[in-house]
Amino acid sequence: EQGWSQVIHTYTNRLTFEKDANYTFGFTYTDLAGNTATYAPRYFTVDDTVPTGSITIKESKWDAFWETVSFGIYRSETVTATLTSDDITAGVKSAQYYVYVPDAESKGEFTALTKTDLDKVTAWTNGTSVSIMPNQQGFVYMRIVDYADNLIYINAKEGVVADNIAPSGPQITITTAEPSQGIYNGDVPFNISVVDPENGGTYAGLKEVFYKVTSNGVETQSGDYNSELANKAARIQSLSKDEVVNAGLNNTNFVQIEVTAVDYAGNQSTATKDLKIDITKPVVSINYDLNSPSNGRYYNQVRTATVTVQERNFDPNQVDFTITNTDGTMPVISDWSVDASGTSDEAVNTCTVT
């Protein structure tokens, strides 16, 4: 209050309403003669404080503006952001949201929208919640205005990736060189290629990739690349690694490479590749009947030789006989009796030569 000033018979005083408040102002004047004048109450609000608000997603809550953001919330289902707004003096005139969708390759910390950018946005929507659907990504922004036209922008510092496409099928590729006859005779180099597919303009990024090699169902080798994938903000979409199946540890027809991939949304897939490895040399033996010749080397009856090959992966087409005689008559070679189980290096395969 500055005090009254007198001009003829007019008295004035200047009142300043500085603090934020909802005011009721009125007064009554009575002169020396007892005449009364009443100034009817007037109602008004002084508010130069911006509203408040918050964005809550899962266990995280933000109530300020962030220019530097990063993806940090990964789910395989719909993710809902809860929006609140408040203004204790003038009251909230509007509370709106906008979902900013950056480029699918955005990763790490990066600058998103500035306040100047947000001033130009026209696609604001009224509401108290917003959902990021599966196979979408985005950052939630709020625009809150009170009845005194004070404005504030709030945003989630962490973006949402909702990804329910598992990195399965062709997304995991196990590659080896093709062996002769379908069987490897030594160590087997192989390549693991994993890609987290982009869908709806988004992907979560790989979180875990690991492999194992089994021989007859027993694990003989294993490894993982999880330390390279630990930074989820990096959103690593693809991985390619070279490994080797140790033939000495996996000398069997029942070798399997198994690769599993998990992305940051929790999607998981597994791919396998079956191999046959045989590094054991065959064992050949020949046994004859009628082992009592005349004069040390002469026989007066038909003599039969039984040929035995101990080999797990026996192929009759790979056997060559070299037989010579003096009169040109060739002996008869029977069909082979083959053990095709593929389970033992001592499998017996036989034929007769008569």
C-alpha angles and dihedrals in degrees: 000000000000099000131253125293124201124222109174099304097336119105121194136183130180118222120193120205102201106158125078106259146121104258135203111195128183139126145189125224125201121187128211091269091057097254113147132209122188127203106206115235118269123204123212142145132231112201126155095155119104118240123256131232146154143217117214123191117175105310096342127092131186130186103170141062121269125188094183113062141162138192110263110146115078123178137156093218138053113300119209125203117207115215127202132181136182142172116182097198117031096015130232115297097183138356115192138170137212128189113216114206112198125196113296090243094057108125141157117018114331140162112262124176124344124211088256089056091049092051087063096049114108100176097084116145129203114237150108097235141025131192131217105212126215114287092022134104134195153135120249119228129184130206113197123184126181127207090265087059094247108153134202133180121210128180142178111256090209122059126219127239114189106188124166099163107109117220090241140131111014090009090077113052125181112192130191134163113264111252129218111269088000093283128106119220098195145009113336118221113207138179127222116206120181127179127182100215122232113235127173089003095301146083132181100224129238117294103173135015120173138159141196136191120216130194114201087342096308118115112242104163136019143164145161141207098209095125089062090053099045096106102078092185088064089066097205106202102185140026132188123187136171121218138163131230107223107231093202091059095041108040097151144095090244106067119142132187112205123190124187126192128191125185128206091261089062097253112146136190138171133206129188139195124196122216139184117215123184120174097154117108116231120251116224126196135170124204125187132202123219095045097175107084125184115251090002100293114028127100127189095195136059109279124208128206119201113209116203125190118187104206135137096213102034119178116185089203090066094060119098121191120204109197126166132178140165103246101043097243109134122212122241118257115206128217115275124258102220132197100213098176092105091210106109137045086213094059108142120231119178145181135169131234114205 
